[in-house]
Amino acid sequence: GLFSEVEVDFLRSLSTEILFVNSDKKDYEFDQILMDYDQGLSDMVHYLMDEKEYRSIGYIGGIYEDDMVRIGARRHENGYTLTKEMLLTKDVPEVLILGNDEVAEGALEAIKELKFRIPKDVAVVVYRDIETLSTKYPTYTSLRMLPDIVWTTAIKLLLERILDGRKDTMKVYLPTKLELGDSA
C-alpha cells in the first residue's frame, strides 16, 4: 500500500527488517515486491480490444477520471453504487473492468439487480486480488494478482534478511495472469 514518510519512520522505529508490497518506493532502502500491472493491463486490453473487439470499456475502482470510469473507495458498497450509476446512463460500456474483488462483489450485485446479462449486455473482467470471488464466480475472466506467490516471496525475503543477514535490498516484480473465462 501507500505509506507517508511519518508512517515509514514509525515502521523504522519498530524494525530494520521491512518489506513493502505494492508500494513502489523510489529508493532502495527497503525490500519491495511489486505486481507487474503494466504487462497484465497490456494483456487485458489486447484481449478485450483486439481479440474480442470491444470498443467501449468502463472501469469501476480507483485512479482514473472519465465518463466511463467511476472511482471511489475499493469497497463492496462503492462497487454496487458506482456500477448501478454507470449502468443507468445512456452510454453503457460494452465491458466493465472491476478494480478488485471487493468492488466486484458489489458491482456484480448491481448488474444482477438491474437484470443485465453477463456477457451479453455487459462483459466483465475482474482484477482478482484476494480470491474472495473464486467460489462464487469461478469462470469469470480475470486478471489475477497471485497472492500466494506474493506472500511466499515476502516471507522468503524477510527470512533472508533476518536469518541470513542479507544487507542488500531487493525489488522483485511478480507477474499478473490473465485468465480467460465466460464473462467477457
PDB file of C-alpha atoms in Angstrom:
ATOM      1  CA  GLY A   1       0.000   0.000   0.000  1.00  0.00           C
ATOM      2  CA  LEU A   2       0.856   3.651   0.241  1.00  0.00           C
ATOM      3  CA  PHE A   3       2.703   4.958   3.278  1.00  0.00           C
ATOM      4  CA  SER A   4       3.505   8.510   4.304  1.00  0.00           C
ATOM      5  CA  GLU A   5       7.021   9.377   5.434  1.00  0.00           C
ATOM      6  CA  VAL A   6       5.700   9.610   9.012  1.00  0.00           C
ATOM      7  CA  GLU A   7       4.378   6.036   8.750  1.00  0.00           C
ATOM      8  CA  VAL A   8       7.671   4.821   7.256  1.00  0.00           C
ATOM      9  CA  ASP A   9       9.588   6.485  10.114  1.00  0.00           C
ATOM     10  CA  PHE A  10       7.309   4.733  12.604  1.00  0.00           C
ATOM     11  CA  LEU A  11       7.972   1.377  10.913  1.00  0.00           C
ATOM     12  CA  ARG A  12      11.719   2.091  11.034  1.00  0.00           C
ATOM     13  CA  SER A  13      11.417   2.603  14.796  1.00  0.00           C
ATOM     14  CA  LEU A  14       9.913  -0.892  15.133  1.00  0.00           C
ATOM     15  CA  SER A  15      12.282  -2.901  12.939  1.00  0.00           C
ATOM     16  CA  THR A  16      15.126  -2.742  10.457  1.00  0.00           C
ATOM     17  CA  GLU A  17      13.648  -5.688   8.518  1.00  0.00           C
ATOM     18  CA  ILE A  18      10.867  -4.050   6.482  1.00  0.00           C
ATOM     19  CA  LEU A  19       9.363  -5.176   3.198  1.00  0.00           C
ATOM     20  CA  PHE A  20       6.798  -3.238   1.162  1.00  0.00           C
ATOM     21  CA  VAL A  21       4.251  -4.934  -1.098  1.00  0.00           C
ATOM     22  CA  ASN A  22       2.827  -2.849  -3.962  1.00  0.00           C
ATOM     23  CA  SER A  23       4.302   0.332  -2.568  1.00  0.00           C
ATOM     24  CA  ASP A  24       6.822   1.435  -5.166  1.00  0.00           C
ATOM     25  CA  LYS A  25       9.429   3.251  -3.131  1.00  0.00           C
ATOM     26  CA  LYS A  26      11.780   5.039  -5.490  1.00  0.00           C
ATOM     27  CA  ASP A  27      14.791   4.367  -3.290  1.00  0.00           C
ATOM     28  CA  TYR A  28      16.409   1.068  -2.372  1.00  0.00           C
ATOM     29  CA  GLU A  29      16.263   1.332   1.407  1.00  0.00           C
ATOM     30  CA  PHE A  30      13.722  -1.490   1.757  1.00  0.00           C
ATOM     31  CA  ASP A  31      12.900  -4.773   0.060  1.00  0.00           C
ATOM     32  CA  GLN A  32       9.893  -4.448  -2.222  1.00  0.00           C
ATOM     33  CA  ILE A  33       7.505  -6.731  -4.052  1.00  0.00           C
ATOM     34  CA  LEU A  34       5.634  -5.151  -6.937  1.00  0.00           C
ATOM     35  CA  MET A  35       2.999  -6.612  -9.232  1.00  0.00           C
ATOM     36  CA  ASP A  36       3.635  -6.154 -12.951  1.00  0.00           C
ATOM     37  CA  TYR A  37       0.355  -4.358 -13.601  1.00  0.00           C
ATOM     38  CA  ASP A  38       1.642  -2.897 -16.869  1.00  0.00           C
ATOM     39  CA  GLN A  39       2.033  -6.293 -18.550  1.00  0.00           C
ATOM     40  CA  GLY A  40      -1.270  -7.543 -17.115  1.00  0.00           C
ATOM     41  CA  LEU A  41      -3.082  -4.427 -18.298  1.00  0.00           C
ATOM     42  CA  SER A  42      -1.472  -4.740 -21.736  1.00  0.00           C
ATOM     43  CA  ASP A  43      -2.568  -8.391 -21.983  1.00  0.00           C
ATOM     44  CA  MET A  44      -6.093  -7.496 -20.862  1.00  0.00           C
ATOM     45  CA  VAL A  45      -6.500  -4.567 -23.283  1.00  0.00           C
ATOM     46  CA  HIS A  46      -5.113  -6.647 -26.175  1.00  0.00           C
ATOM     47  CA  TYR A  47      -7.595  -9.430 -25.386  1.00  0.00           C
ATOM     48  CA  LEU A  48     -10.602  -7.103 -24.983  1.00  0.00           C
ATOM     49  CA  MET A  49      -9.943  -4.802 -27.926  1.00  0.00           C
ATOM     50  CA  ASP A  50      -8.082  -6.935 -30.460  1.00  0.00           C
ATOM     51  CA  GLU A  51      -9.464 -10.409 -29.862  1.00  0.00           C
ATOM     52  CA  LYS A  52     -12.956  -9.689 -28.530  1.00  0.00           C
ATOM     53  CA  GLU A  53     -13.267  -6.381 -30.450  1.00  0.00           C
ATOM     54  CA  TYR A  54     -14.922  -4.395 -27.660  1.00  0.00           C
ATOM     55  CA  ARG A  55     -14.831  -0.679 -28.353  1.00  0.00           C
ATOM     56  CA  SER A  56     -16.039   0.812 -25.072  1.00  0.00           C
ATOM     57  CA  ILE A  57     -14.507  -0.177 -21.775  1.00  0.00           C
ATOM     58  CA  GLY A  58     -15.676   1.040 -18.375  1.00  0.00           C
ATOM     59  CA  TYR A  59     -13.807   0.838 -15.088  1.00  0.00           C
ATOM     60  CA  ILE A  60     -15.112   0.659 -11.519  1.00  0.00           C
ATOM     61  CA  GLY A  61     -12.396   1.110  -8.893  1.00  0.00           C
ATOM     62  CA  GLY A  62      -9.902   3.877  -8.145  1.00  0.00           C
ATOM     63  CA  ILE A  63      -7.369   6.083 -10.009  1.00  0.00           C
ATOM     64  CA  TYR A  64      -8.815   7.417 -13.302  1.00  0.00           C
ATOM     65  CA  GLU A  65     -11.299  10.179 -14.210  1.00  0.00           C
ATOM     66  CA  ASP A  66     -13.535   9.892 -17.294  1.00  0.00           C
ATOM     67  CA  ASP A  67     -17.153   9.375 -18.427  1.00  0.00           C
ATOM     68  CA  MET A  68     -16.857   5.586 -18.422  1.00  0.00           C
ATOM     69  CA  VAL A  69     -14.960   5.497 -15.158  1.00  0.00           C
ATOM     70  CA  ARG A  70     -16.317   5.649 -11.633  1.00  0.00           C
ATOM     71  CA  ILE A  71     -13.913   5.971  -8.732  1.00  0.00           C
ATOM     72  CA  GLY A  72     -14.342   5.563  -5.017  1.00  0.00           C
ATOM     73  CA  ALA A  73     -13.043   3.522  -2.127  1.00  0.00           C
ATOM     74  CA  ARG A  74     -12.361  -0.061  -3.111  1.00  0.00           C
ATOM     75  CA  ARG A  75     -15.281  -1.489  -1.145  1.00  0.00           C
ATOM     76  CA  HIS A  76     -18.397  -3.563  -1.837  1.00  0.00           C
ATOM     77  CA  GLU A  77     -20.735  -0.599  -1.327  1.00  0.00           C
ATOM     78  CA  ASN A  78     -18.901   1.577  -3.840  1.00  0.00           C
ATOM     79  CA  GLY A  79     -18.760  -1.218  -6.396  1.00  0.00           C
ATOM     80  CA  TYR A  80     -22.529  -1.551  -6.114  1.00  0.00           C
ATOM     81  CA  THR A  81     -23.336   2.179  -6.166  1.00  0.00           C
ATOM     82  CA  LEU A  82     -20.874   3.165  -8.903  1.00  0.00           C
ATOM     83  CA  THR A  83     -21.833   0.269 -11.180  1.00  0.00           C
ATOM     84  CA  LYS A  84     -25.522   0.991 -10.795  1.00  0.00           C
ATOM     85  CA  GLU A  85     -24.861   4.661 -11.565  1.00  0.00           C
ATOM     86  CA  MET A  86     -22.879   3.745 -14.702  1.00  0.00           C
ATOM     87  CA  LEU A  87     -25.398   1.195 -15.983  1.00  0.00           C
ATOM     88  CA  LEU A  88     -28.264   3.656 -15.638  1.00  0.00           C
ATOM     89  CA  THR A  89     -26.635   6.102 -18.107  1.00  0.00           C
ATOM     90  CA  LYS A  90     -27.320   6.152 -21.851  1.00  0.00           C
ATOM     91  CA  ASP A  91     -23.702   5.183 -22.669  1.00  0.00           C
ATOM     92  CA  VAL A  92     -23.259   1.786 -21.031  1.00  0.00           C
ATOM     93  CA  PRO A  93     -19.797   0.387 -21.848  1.00  0.00           C
ATOM     94  CA  GLU A  94     -19.571  -2.972 -23.600  1.00  0.00           C
ATOM     95  CA  VAL A  95     -17.204  -4.301 -20.935  1.00  0.00           C
ATOM     96  CA  LEU A  96     -16.568  -3.344 -17.312  1.00  0.00           C
ATOM     97  CA  ILE A  97     -13.208  -3.792 -15.624  1.00  0.00           C
ATOM     98  CA  LEU A  98     -13.762  -4.178 -11.883  1.00  0.00           C
ATOM     99  CA  GLY A  99     -10.847  -2.911  -9.789  1.00  0.00           C
ATOM    100  CA  ASN A 100     -10.650  -5.649  -7.128  1.00  0.00           C
ATOM    101  CA  ASP A 101     -12.611  -8.490  -5.531  1.00  0.00           C
ATOM    102  CA  GLU A 102     -14.493  -6.297  -3.065  1.00  0.00           C
ATOM    103  CA  VAL A 103     -15.591  -3.830  -5.757  1.00  0.00           C
ATOM    104  CA  ALA A 104     -16.564  -6.758  -7.983  1.00  0.00           C
ATOM    105  CA  GLU A 105     -18.854  -8.225  -5.304  1.00  0.00           C
ATOM    106  CA  GLY A 106     -20.879  -5.010  -5.216  1.00  0.00           C
ATOM    107  CA  ALA A 107     -20.710  -4.418  -8.965  1.00  0.00           C
ATOM    108  CA  LEU A 108     -21.938  -7.917  -9.793  1.00  0.00           C
ATOM    109  CA  GLU A 109     -24.800  -7.462  -7.329  1.00  0.00           C
ATOM    110  CA  ALA A 110     -25.830  -4.244  -9.135  1.00  0.00           C
ATOM    111  CA  ILE A 111     -25.552  -5.901 -12.565  1.00  0.00           C
ATOM    112  CA  LYS A 112     -27.802  -8.734 -11.414  1.00  0.00           C
ATOM    113  CA  GLU A 113     -30.297  -6.376  -9.762  1.00  0.00           C
ATOM    114  CA  LEU A 114     -30.594  -4.314 -12.968  1.00  0.00           C
ATOM    115  CA  LYS A 115     -31.100  -7.567 -14.925  1.00  0.00           C
ATOM    116  CA  PHE A 116     -28.073  -7.079 -17.184  1.00  0.00           C
ATOM    117  CA  ARG A 117     -26.827 -10.354 -18.639  1.00  0.00           C
ATOM    118  CA  ILE A 118     -23.109 -11.125 -18.496  1.00  0.00           C
ATOM    119  CA  PRO A 119     -21.545 -11.056 -21.116  1.00  0.00           C
ATOM    120  CA  LYS A 120     -24.490 -10.440 -23.474  1.00  0.00           C
ATOM    121  CA  ASP A 121     -25.481  -6.988 -22.120  1.00  0.00           C
ATOM    122  CA  VAL A 122     -22.197  -6.096 -20.400  1.00  0.00           C
ATOM    123  CA  ALA A 123     -18.991  -8.123 -20.271  1.00  0.00           C
ATOM    124  CA  VAL A 124     -16.937  -8.217 -17.067  1.00  0.00           C
ATOM    125  CA  VAL A 125     -13.246  -8.574 -16.224  1.00  0.00           C
ATOM    126  CA  VAL A 126     -12.244  -8.697 -12.549  1.00  0.00           C
ATOM    127  CA  TYR A 127      -8.897  -7.709 -11.035  1.00  0.00           C
ATOM    128  CA  ARG A 128      -8.635 -10.609  -8.580  1.00  0.00           C
ATOM    129  CA  ASP A 129      -6.515  -9.691  -5.625  1.00  0.00           C
ATOM    130  CA  ILE A 130      -7.690 -11.644  -2.599  1.00  0.00           C
ATOM    131  CA  GLU A 131      -9.570 -14.506  -4.249  1.00  0.00           C
ATOM    132  CA  THR A 132     -12.910 -13.930  -2.498  1.00  0.00           C
ATOM    133  CA  LEU A 133     -14.823 -14.304  -5.762  1.00  0.00           C
ATOM    134  CA  SER A 134     -13.308 -17.597  -6.872  1.00  0.00           C
ATOM    135  CA  THR A 135     -16.018 -19.757  -5.323  1.00  0.00           C
ATOM    136  CA  LYS A 136     -18.929 -17.551  -6.433  1.00  0.00           C
ATOM    137  CA  TYR A 137     -17.736 -16.781  -9.955  1.00  0.00           C
ATOM    138  CA  PRO A 138     -15.099 -19.394 -10.849  1.00  0.00           C
ATOM    139  CA  THR A 139     -15.438 -18.993 -14.622  1.00  0.00           C
ATOM    140  CA  TYR A 140     -15.172 -15.208 -14.878  1.00  0.00           C
ATOM    141  CA  THR A 141     -12.449 -13.577 -16.951  1.00  0.00           C
ATOM    142  CA  SER A 142      -9.954 -12.096 -14.529  1.00  0.00           C
ATOM    143  CA  LEU A 143      -6.540 -10.577 -14.093  1.00  0.00           C
ATOM    144  CA  ARG A 144      -5.157 -12.431 -11.065  1.00  0.00           C
ATOM    145  CA  MET A 145      -2.622 -10.927  -8.710  1.00  0.00           C
ATOM    146  CA  LEU A 146      -1.372 -14.360  -7.480  1.00  0.00           C
ATOM    147  CA  PRO A 147      -1.444 -13.539  -3.743  1.00  0.00           C
ATOM    148  CA  ASP A 148       0.026 -16.884  -2.689  1.00  0.00           C
ATOM    149  CA  ILE A 149       3.200 -16.174  -4.675  1.00  0.00           C
ATOM    150  CA  VAL A 150       3.353 -12.627  -3.270  1.00  0.00           C
ATOM    151  CA  TRP A 151       3.189 -13.775   0.356  1.00  0.00           C
ATOM    152  CA  THR A 152       5.531 -16.749  -0.154  1.00  0.00           C
ATOM    153  CA  THR A 153       8.083 -14.427  -1.753  1.00  0.00           C
ATOM    154  CA  ALA A 154       7.625 -11.863   1.028  1.00  0.00           C
ATOM    155  CA  ILE A 155       8.312 -14.459   3.711  1.00  0.00           C
ATOM    156  CA  LYS A 156      11.412 -15.729   1.860  1.00  0.00           C
ATOM    157  CA  LEU A 157      12.806 -12.201   1.523  1.00  0.00           C
ATOM    158  CA  LEU A 158      12.195 -11.397   5.182  1.00  0.00           C
ATOM    159  CA  LEU A 159      13.771 -14.660   6.336  1.00  0.00           C
ATOM    160  CA  GLU A 160      16.854 -13.934   4.188  1.00  0.00           C
ATOM    161  CA  ARG A 161      17.243 -10.597   5.942  1.00  0.00           C
ATOM    162  CA  ILE A 162      16.530 -11.883   9.456  1.00  0.00           C
ATOM    163  CA  LEU A 163      18.207 -15.316   9.435  1.00  0.00           C
ATOM    164  CA  ASP A 164      20.873 -14.967   6.751  1.00  0.00           C
ATOM    165  CA  GLY A 165      21.755 -11.332   7.414  1.00  0.00           C
ATOM    166  CA  ARG A 166      21.289 -10.180   3.817  1.00  0.00           C
ATOM    167  CA  LYS A 167      22.001  -6.438   3.749  1.00  0.00           C
ATOM    168  CA  ASP A 168      21.454  -5.618   0.079  1.00  0.00           C
ATOM    169  CA  THR A 169      17.866  -4.687  -0.756  1.00  0.00           C
ATOM    170  CA  MET A 170      15.803  -6.318  -3.452  1.00  0.00           C
ATOM    171  CA  LYS A 171      12.942  -5.176  -5.639  1.00  0.00           C
ATOM    172  CA  VAL A 172      11.006  -8.166  -7.014  1.00  0.00           C
ATOM    173  CA  TYR A 173       8.438  -7.866  -9.804  1.00  0.00           C
ATOM    174  CA  LEU A 174       5.815 -10.603  -9.925  1.00  0.00           C
ATOM    175  CA  PRO A 175       3.525 -11.286 -12.873  1.00  0.00           C
ATOM    176  CA  THR A 176      -0.200 -10.938 -13.099  1.00  0.00           C
ATOM    177  CA  LYS A 177      -2.067 -13.591 -15.030  1.00  0.00           C
ATOM    178  CA  LEU A 178      -4.944 -13.059 -17.459  1.00  0.00           C
ATOM    179  CA  GLU A 179      -7.343 -15.955 -17.027  1.00  0.00           C
ATOM    180  CA  LEU A 180      -9.979 -16.207 -19.736  1.00  0.00           C
ATOM    181  CA  GLY A 181     -13.497 -17.148 -18.743  1.00  0.00           C
ATOM    182  CA  ASP A 182     -17.077 -16.772 -19.858  1.00  0.00           C
ATOM    183  CA  SER A 183     -17.767 -13.228 -18.626  1.00  0.00           C
ATOM    184  CA  ALA A 184     -16.013 -11.287 -21.406  1.00  0.00           C
TER     185      ALA A 184
END
